[in-house]
């Protein structure tokens, strides 16, 4: 009984860690793309002001 429960908890922990890693990767990629776009727009705005 306790072995099955322990296996279930371990499996859930692995799944949740995988899900967390995927989410971090997605948000990291989104942040990188958004940051790059924002930096380009900001630079274009500055050069237009000069």
mmCIF file as gemmi writes it, N, C-alpha and C atoms, coordinates in Angstrom:
data_model
loop_
_atom_site.group_PDB
_atom_site.id
_atom_site.type_symbol
_atom_site.label_atom_id
_atom_site.label_alt_id
_atom_site.label_comp_id
_atom_site.label_asym_id
_atom_site.label_entity_id
_atom_site.label_seq_id
_atom_site.pdbx_PDB_ins_code
_atom_site.Cartn_x
_atom_site.Cartn_y
_atom_site.Cartn_z
_atom_site.occupancy
_atom_site.B_iso_or_equiv
_atom_site.pdbx_formal_charge
_atom_site.auth_seq_id
_atom_site.auth_asym_id
_atom_site.pdbx_PDB_model_num
ATOM 1 N N . UNK Axp A 1 ? 0.833 -1.203 0 1 0 ? 1 A 1
ATOM 2 C CA . UNK Axp A 1 ? 0 0 0 1 0 ? 1 A 1
ATOM 3 C C . UNK Axp A 1 ? 0.872 1.258 0 1 0 ? 1 A 1
ATOM 4 N N . UNK Axp A 2 ? 1.765 1.373 0.972 1 0 ? 2 A 1
ATOM 5 C CA . UNK Axp A 2 ? 2.611 2.571 1.064 1 0 ? 2 A 1
ATOM 6 C C . UNK Axp A 2 ? 3.537 2.678 -0.149 1 0 ? 2 A 1
ATOM 7 N N . UNK Axp A 3 ? 3.97 1.526 -0.694 1 0 ? 3 A 1
ATOM 8 C CA . UNK Axp A 3 ? 4.821 1.548 -1.878 1 0 ? 3 A 1
ATOM 9 C C . UNK Axp A 3 ? 4.088 2.114 -3.084 1 0 ? 3 A 1
ATOM 10 N N . UNK Axp A 4 ? 2.812 1.732 -3.216 1 0 ? 4 A 1
ATOM 11 C CA . UNK Axp A 4 ? 2.016 2.25 -4.331 1 0 ? 4 A 1
ATOM 12 C C . UNK Axp A 4 ? 1.803 3.753 -4.187 1 0 ? 4 A 1
ATOM 13 N N . UNK Axp A 5 ? 1.527 4.175 -2.961 1 0 ? 5 A 1
ATOM 14 C CA . UNK Axp A 5 ? 1.316 5.605 -2.715 1 0 ? 5 A 1
ATOM 15 C C . UNK Axp A 5 ? 2.597 6.372 -3.004 1 0 ? 5 A 1
ATOM 16 N N . UNK Axp A 6 ? 3.729 5.81 -2.549 1 0 ? 6 A 1
ATOM 17 C CA . UNK Axp A 6 ? 5.012 6.471 -2.774 1 0 ? 6 A 1
ATOM 18 C C . UNK Axp A 6 ? 5.319 6.563 -4.277 1 0 ? 6 A 1
ATOM 19 N N . UNK Axp A 7 ? 5.019 5.48 -5.015 1 0 ? 7 A 1
ATOM 20 C CA . UNK Axp A 7 ? 5.233 5.496 -6.459 1 0 ? 7 A 1
ATOM 21 C C . UNK Axp A 7 ? 4.353 6.531 -7.14 1 0 ? 7 A 1
ATOM 22 N N . UNK Axp A 8 ? 3.102 6.626 -6.693 1 0 ? 8 A 1
ATOM 23 C CA . UNK Axp A 8 ? 2.181 7.603 -7.272 1 0 ? 8 A 1
ATOM 24 C C . UNK Axp A 8 ? 2.672 9.022 -7.022 1 0 ? 8 A 1
ATOM 25 N N . UNK Axp A 9 ? 3.144 9.281 -5.776 1 0 ? 9 A 1
ATOM 26 C CA . UNK Axp A 9 ? 3.637 10.622 -5.445 1 0 ? 9 A 1
ATOM 27 C C . UNK Axp A 9 ? 4.883 10.942 -6.269 1 0 ? 9 A 1
ATOM 28 N N . UNK Axp A 10 ? 5.777 9.962 -6.404 1 0 ? 10 A 1
ATOM 29 C CA . UNK Axp A 10 ? 7.005 10.181 -7.184 1 0 ? 10 A 1
ATOM 30 C C . UNK Axp A 10 ? 6.662 10.475 -8.639 1 0 ? 10 A 1
ATOM 31 N N . UNK Axp A 11 ? 5.716 9.706 -9.194 1 0 ? 11 A 1
ATOM 32 C CA . UNK Axp A 11 ? 5.315 9.92 -10.586 1 0 ? 11 A 1
ATOM 33 C C . UNK Axp A 11 ? 4.726 11.322 -10.753 1 0 ? 11 A 1
ATOM 34 N N . UNK Axp A 12 ? 3.9 11.725 -9.802 1 0 ? 12 A 1
ATOM 35 C CA . UNK Axp A 12 ? 3.297 13.065 -9.885 1 0 ? 12 A 1
ATOM 36 C C . UNK Axp A 12 ? 4.363 14.146 -9.779 1 0 ? 12 A 1
ATOM 37 N N . UNK Axp A 13 ? 5.367 13.923 -8.922 1 0 ? 13 A 1
ATOM 38 C CA . UNK Axp A 13 ? 6.417 14.911 -8.767 1 0 ? 13 A 1
ATOM 39 C C . UNK Axp A 13 ? 7.204 15.041 -10.07 1 0 ? 13 A 1
ATOM 40 N N . UNK Axp A 14 ? 7.484 13.916 -10.722 1 0 ? 14 A 1
ATOM 41 C CA . UNK Axp A 14 ? 8.197 13.945 -12.007 1 0 ? 14 A 1
ATOM 42 C C . UNK Axp A 14 ? 7.371 14.687 -13.049 1 0 ? 14 A 1
ATOM 43 N N . UNK Axp A 15 ? 6.075 14.37 -13.108 1 0 ? 15 A 1
ATOM 44 C CA . UNK Axp A 15 ? 5.192 15.041 -14.074 1 0 ? 15 A 1
ATOM 45 C C . UNK Axp A 15 ? 5.125 16.542 -13.818 1 0 ? 15 A 1
ATOM 46 N N . UNK Axp A 16 ? 4.997 16.918 -12.545 1 0 ? 16 A 1
ATOM 47 C CA . UNK Axp A 16 ? 4.883 18.345 -12.229 1 0 ? 16 A 1
ATOM 48 C C . UNK Axp A 16 ? 6.188 19.069 -12.52 1 0 ? 16 A 1
ATOM 49 N N . UNK Axp A 17 ? 7.33 18.395 -12.295 1 0 ? 17 A 1
ATOM 50 C CA . UNK Axp A 17 ? 8.611 19.039 -12.585 1 0 ? 17 A 1
ATOM 51 C C . UNK Axp A 17 ? 8.787 19.203 -14.092 1 0 ? 17 A 1
ATOM 52 N N . UNK Axp A 18 ? 8.347 18.196 -14.867 1 0 ? 18 A 1
ATOM 53 C CA . UNK Axp A 18 ? 8.414 18.301 -16.335 1 0 ? 18 A 1
ATOM 54 C C . UNK Axp A 18 ? 7.519 19.438 -16.813 1 0 ? 18 A 1
ATOM 55 N N . UNK Axp A 19 ? 6.304 19.496 -16.26 1 0 ? 19 A 1
ATOM 56 C CA . UNK Axp A 19 ? 5.378 20.565 -16.64 1 0 ? 19 A 1
ATOM 57 C C . UNK Axp A 19 ? 5.956 21.931 -16.292 1 0 ? 19 A 1
ATOM 58 N N . UNK Axp A 20 ? 6.564 22.028 -15.103 1 0 ? 20 A 1
ATOM 59 C CA . UNK Axp A 20 ? 7.177 23.287 -14.69 1 0 ? 20 A 1
ATOM 60 C C . UNK Axp A 20 ? 8.305 23.686 -15.632 1 0 ? 20 A 1
ATOM 61 N N . UNK Axp A 21 ? 9.13 22.706 -16.028 1 0 ? 21 A 1
ATOM 62 C CA . UNK Axp A 21 ? 10.244 22.997 -16.933 1 0 ? 21 A 1
ATOM 63 C C . UNK Axp A 21 ? 9.719 23.471 -18.286 1 0 ? 21 A 1
ATOM 64 N N . UNK Axp A 22 ? 8.652 22.832 -18.774 1 0 ? 22 A 1
ATOM 65 C CA . UNK Axp A 22 ? 8.066 23.228 -20.062 1 0 ? 22 A 1
ATOM 66 C C . UNK Axp A 22 ? 7.51 24.649 -19.975 1 0 ? 22 A 1
ATOM 67 N N . UNK Axp A 23 ? 6.81 24.947 -18.867 1 0 ? 23 A 1
ATOM 68 C CA . UNK Axp A 23 ? 6.244 26.285 -18.696 1 0 ? 23 A 1
ATOM 69 C C . UNK Axp A 23 ? 7.345 27.337 -18.62 1 0 ? 23 A 1
ATOM 70 N N . UNK Axp A 24 ? 8.414 27.03 -17.864 1 0 ? 24 A 1
ATOM 71 C CA . UNK Axp A 24 ? 9.531 27.978 -17.755 1 0 ? 24 A 1
ATOM 72 C C . UNK Axp A 24 ? 10.164 28.198 -19.126 1 0 ? 24 A 1
ATOM 73 N N . UNK Axp A 25 ? 10.312 27.114 -19.897 1 0 ? 25 A 1
ATOM 74 C CA . UNK Axp A 25 ? 10.877 27.237 -21.235 1 0 ? 25 A 1
ATOM 75 C C . UNK Axp A 25 ? 10.002 28.087 -22.145 1 0 ? 25 A 1
ATOM 76 N N . UNK Axp A 26 ? 8.681 27.864 -22.075 1 0 ? 26 A 1
ATOM 77 C CA . UNK Axp A 26 ? 7.759 28.639 -22.894 1 0 ? 26 A 1
ATOM 78 C C . UNK Axp A 26 ? 7.802 30.119 -22.52 1 0 ? 26 A 1
ATOM 79 N N . UNK Axp A 27 ? 7.725 30.393 -21.215 1 0 ? 27 A 1
ATOM 80 C CA . UNK Axp A 27 ? 7.732 31.786 -20.78 1 0 ? 27 A 1
ATOM 81 C C . UNK Axp A 27 ? 9.076 32.435 -21.053 1 0 ? 27 A 1
ATOM 82 N N . UNK Axp A 28 ? 10.174 31.652 -20.93 1 0 ? 28 A 1
ATOM 83 C CA . UNK Axp A 28 ? 11.494 32.184 -21.235 1 0 ? 28 A 1
ATOM 84 C C . UNK Axp A 28 ? 11.602 32.559 -22.701 1 0 ? 28 A 1
ATOM 85 N N . UNK Axp A 29 ? 11.11 31.683 -23.589 1 0 ? 29 A 1
ATOM 86 C CA . UNK Axp A 29 ? 11.14 31.971 -25.017 1 0 ? 29 A 1
ATOM 87 C C . UNK Axp A 29 ? 10.261 33.163 -25.36 1 0 ? 29 A 1
ATOM 88 N N . UNK Axp A 30 ? 9.078 33.231 -24.761 1 0 ? 30 A 1
ATOM 89 C CA . UNK Axp A 30 ? 8.171 34.351 -25.004 1 0 ? 30 A 1
ATOM 90 C C . UNK Axp A 30 ? 8.797 35.652 -24.53 1 0 ? 30 A 1
ATOM 91 N N . UNK Axp A 31 ? 9.407 35.61 -23.341 1 0 ? 31 A 1
ATOM 92 C CA . UNK Axp A 31 ? 10.044 36.805 -22.795 1 0 ? 31 A 1
ATOM 93 C C . UNK Axp A 31 ? 11.197 37.273 -23.668 1 0 ? 31 A 1
ATOM 94 N N . UNK Axp A 32 ? 11.952 36.297 -24.216 1 0 ? 32 A 1
ATOM 95 C CA . UNK Axp A 32 ? 13.08 36.651 -25.072 1 0 ? 32 A 1
ATOM 96 C C . UNK Axp A 32 ? 12.584 37.336 -26.34 1 0 ? 32 A 1
ATOM 97 N N . UNK Axp A 33 ? 11.57 36.759 -26.981 1 0 ? 33 A 1
ATOM 98 C CA . UNK Axp A 33 ? 11.019 37.343 -28.21 1 0 ? 33 A 1
ATOM 99 C C . UNK Axp A 33 ? 10.426 38.717 -27.928 1 0 ? 33 A 1
ATOM 100 N N . UNK Axp A 34 ? 9.644 38.812 -26.835 1 0 ? 34 A 1
ATOM 101 C CA . UNK Axp A 34 ? 9 40.078 -26.496 1 0 ? 34 A 1
ATOM 102 C C . UNK Axp A 34 ? 10.044 41.132 -26.127 1 0 ? 34 A 1
ATOM 103 N N . UNK Axp A 35 ? 11.08 40.73 -25.373 1 0 ? 35 A 1
ATOM 104 C CA . UNK Axp A 35 ? 12.133 41.66 -24.993 1 0 ? 35 A 1
ATOM 105 C C . UNK Axp A 35 ? 12.899 42.163 -26.202 1 0 ? 35 A 1
ATOM 106 N N . UNK Axp A 36 ? 13.166 41.273 -27.149 1 0 ? 36 A 1
ATOM 107 C CA . UNK Axp A 36 ? 13.879 41.665 -28.363 1 0 ? 36 A 1
ATOM 108 C C . UNK Axp A 36 ? 13.038 42.662 -29.164 1 0 ? 36 A 1
ATOM 109 N N . UNK Axp A 37 ? 11.745 42.387 -29.32 1 0 ? 37 A 1
ATOM 110 C CA . UNK Axp A 37 ? 10.85 43.284 -30.045 1 0 ? 37 A 1
ATOM 111 C C . UNK Axp A 37 ? 10.774 44.638 -29.353 1 0 ? 37 A 1
ATOM 112 N N . UNK Axp A 38 ? 10.651 44.612 -28.012 1 0 ? 38 A 1
ATOM 113 C CA . UNK Axp A 38 ? 10.558 45.857 -27.245 1 0 ? 38 A 1
ATOM 114 C C . UNK Axp A 38 ? 11.846 46.667 -27.378 1 0 ? 38 A 1
ATOM 115 N N . UNK Axp A 39 ? 13.003 45.975 -27.32 1 0 ? 39 A 1
ATOM 116 C CA . UNK Axp A 39 ? 14.295 46.662 -27.448 1 0 ? 39 A 1
ATOM 117 C C . UNK Axp A 39 ? 14.416 47.312 -28.82 1 0 ? 39 A 1
ATOM 118 N N . UNK Axp A 40 ? 13.986 46.608 -29.862 1 0 ? 40 A 1
ATOM 119 C CA . UNK Axp A 40 ? 14.058 47.165 -31.222 1 0 ? 40 A 1
ATOM 120 C C . UNK Axp A 40 ? 13.147 48.376 -31.361 1 0 ? 40 A 1
ATOM 121 N N . UNK Axp A 41 ? 11.928 48.278 -30.838 1 0 ? 41 A 1
ATOM 122 C CA . UNK Axp A 41 ? 10.992 49.401 -30.906 1 0 ? 41 A 1
ATOM 123 C C . UNK Axp A 41 ? 11.537 50.597 -30.123 1 0 ? 41 A 1
ATOM 124 N N . UNK Axp A 42 ? 12.137 50.325 -28.967 1 0 ? 42 A 1
ATOM 125 C CA . UNK Axp A 42 ? 12.69 51.373 -28.123 1 0 ? 42 A 1
ATOM 126 C C . UNK Axp A 42 ? 13.85 52.077 -28.841 1 0 ? 42 A 1
ATOM 127 N N . UNK Axp A 43 ? 14.72 51.279 -29.472 1 0 ? 43 A 1
ATOM 128 C CA . UNK Axp A 43 ? 15.849 51.86 -30.213 1 0 ? 43 A 1
ATOM 129 C C . UNK Axp A 43 ? 15.352 52.696 -31.397 1 0 ? 43 A 1
ATOM 130 N N . UNK Axp A 44 ? 14.343 52.187 -32.088 1 0 ? 44 A 1
ATOM 131 C CA . UNK Axp A 44 ? 13.787 52.931 -33.221 1 0 ? 44 A 1
ATOM 132 C C . UNK Axp A 44 ? 13.178 54.244 -32.742 1 0 ? 44 A 1
ATOM 133 N N . UNK Axp A 45 ? 12.496 54.223 -31.583 1 0 ? 45 A 1
ATOM 134 C CA . UNK Axp A 45 ? 11.896 55.431 -31.03 1 0 ? 45 A 1
ATOM 135 C C . UNK Axp A 45 ? 12.963 56.437 -30.66 1 0 ? 45 A 1
ATOM 136 N N . UNK Axp A 46 ? 14.071 55.952 -30.07 1 0 ? 46 A 1
ATOM 137 C CA . UNK Axp A 46 ? 15.174 56.851 -29.681 1 0 ? 46 A 1
ATOM 138 C C . UNK Axp A 46 ? 15.811 57.46 -30.912 1 0 ? 46 A 1
ATOM 139 N N . UNK Axp A 47 ? 16.072 56.661 -31.944 1 0 ? 47 A 1
ATOM 140 C CA . UNK Axp A 47 ? 16.714 57.189 -33.149 1 0 ? 47 A 1
ATOM 141 C C . UNK Axp A 47 ? 15.799 58.171 -33.864 1 0 ? 47 A 1
ATOM 142 N N . UNK Axp A 48 ? 14.481 57.966 -33.772 1 0 ? 48 A 1
ATOM 143 C CA . UNK Axp A 48 ? 13.558 58.916 -34.376 1 0 ? 48 A 1
ATOM 144 C C . UNK Axp A 48 ? 13.575 60.236 -33.604 1 0 ? 48 A 1
ATOM 145 N N . UNK Axp A 49 ? 13.761 60.175 -32.299 1 0 ? 49 A 1
ATOM 146 C CA . UNK Axp A 49 ? 13.796 61.379 -31.464 1 0 ? 49 A 1
ATOM 147 C C . UNK Axp A 49 ? 15.065 62.214 -31.716 1 0 ? 49 A 1
ATOM 148 N N . UNK Axp A 50 ? 16.161 61.553 -32.059 1 0 ? 50 A 1
ATOM 149 C CA . UNK Axp A 50 ? 17.439 62.255 -32.23 1 0 ? 50 A 1
ATOM 150 C C . UNK Axp A 50 ? 17.446 63.17 -33.457 1 0 ? 50 A 1
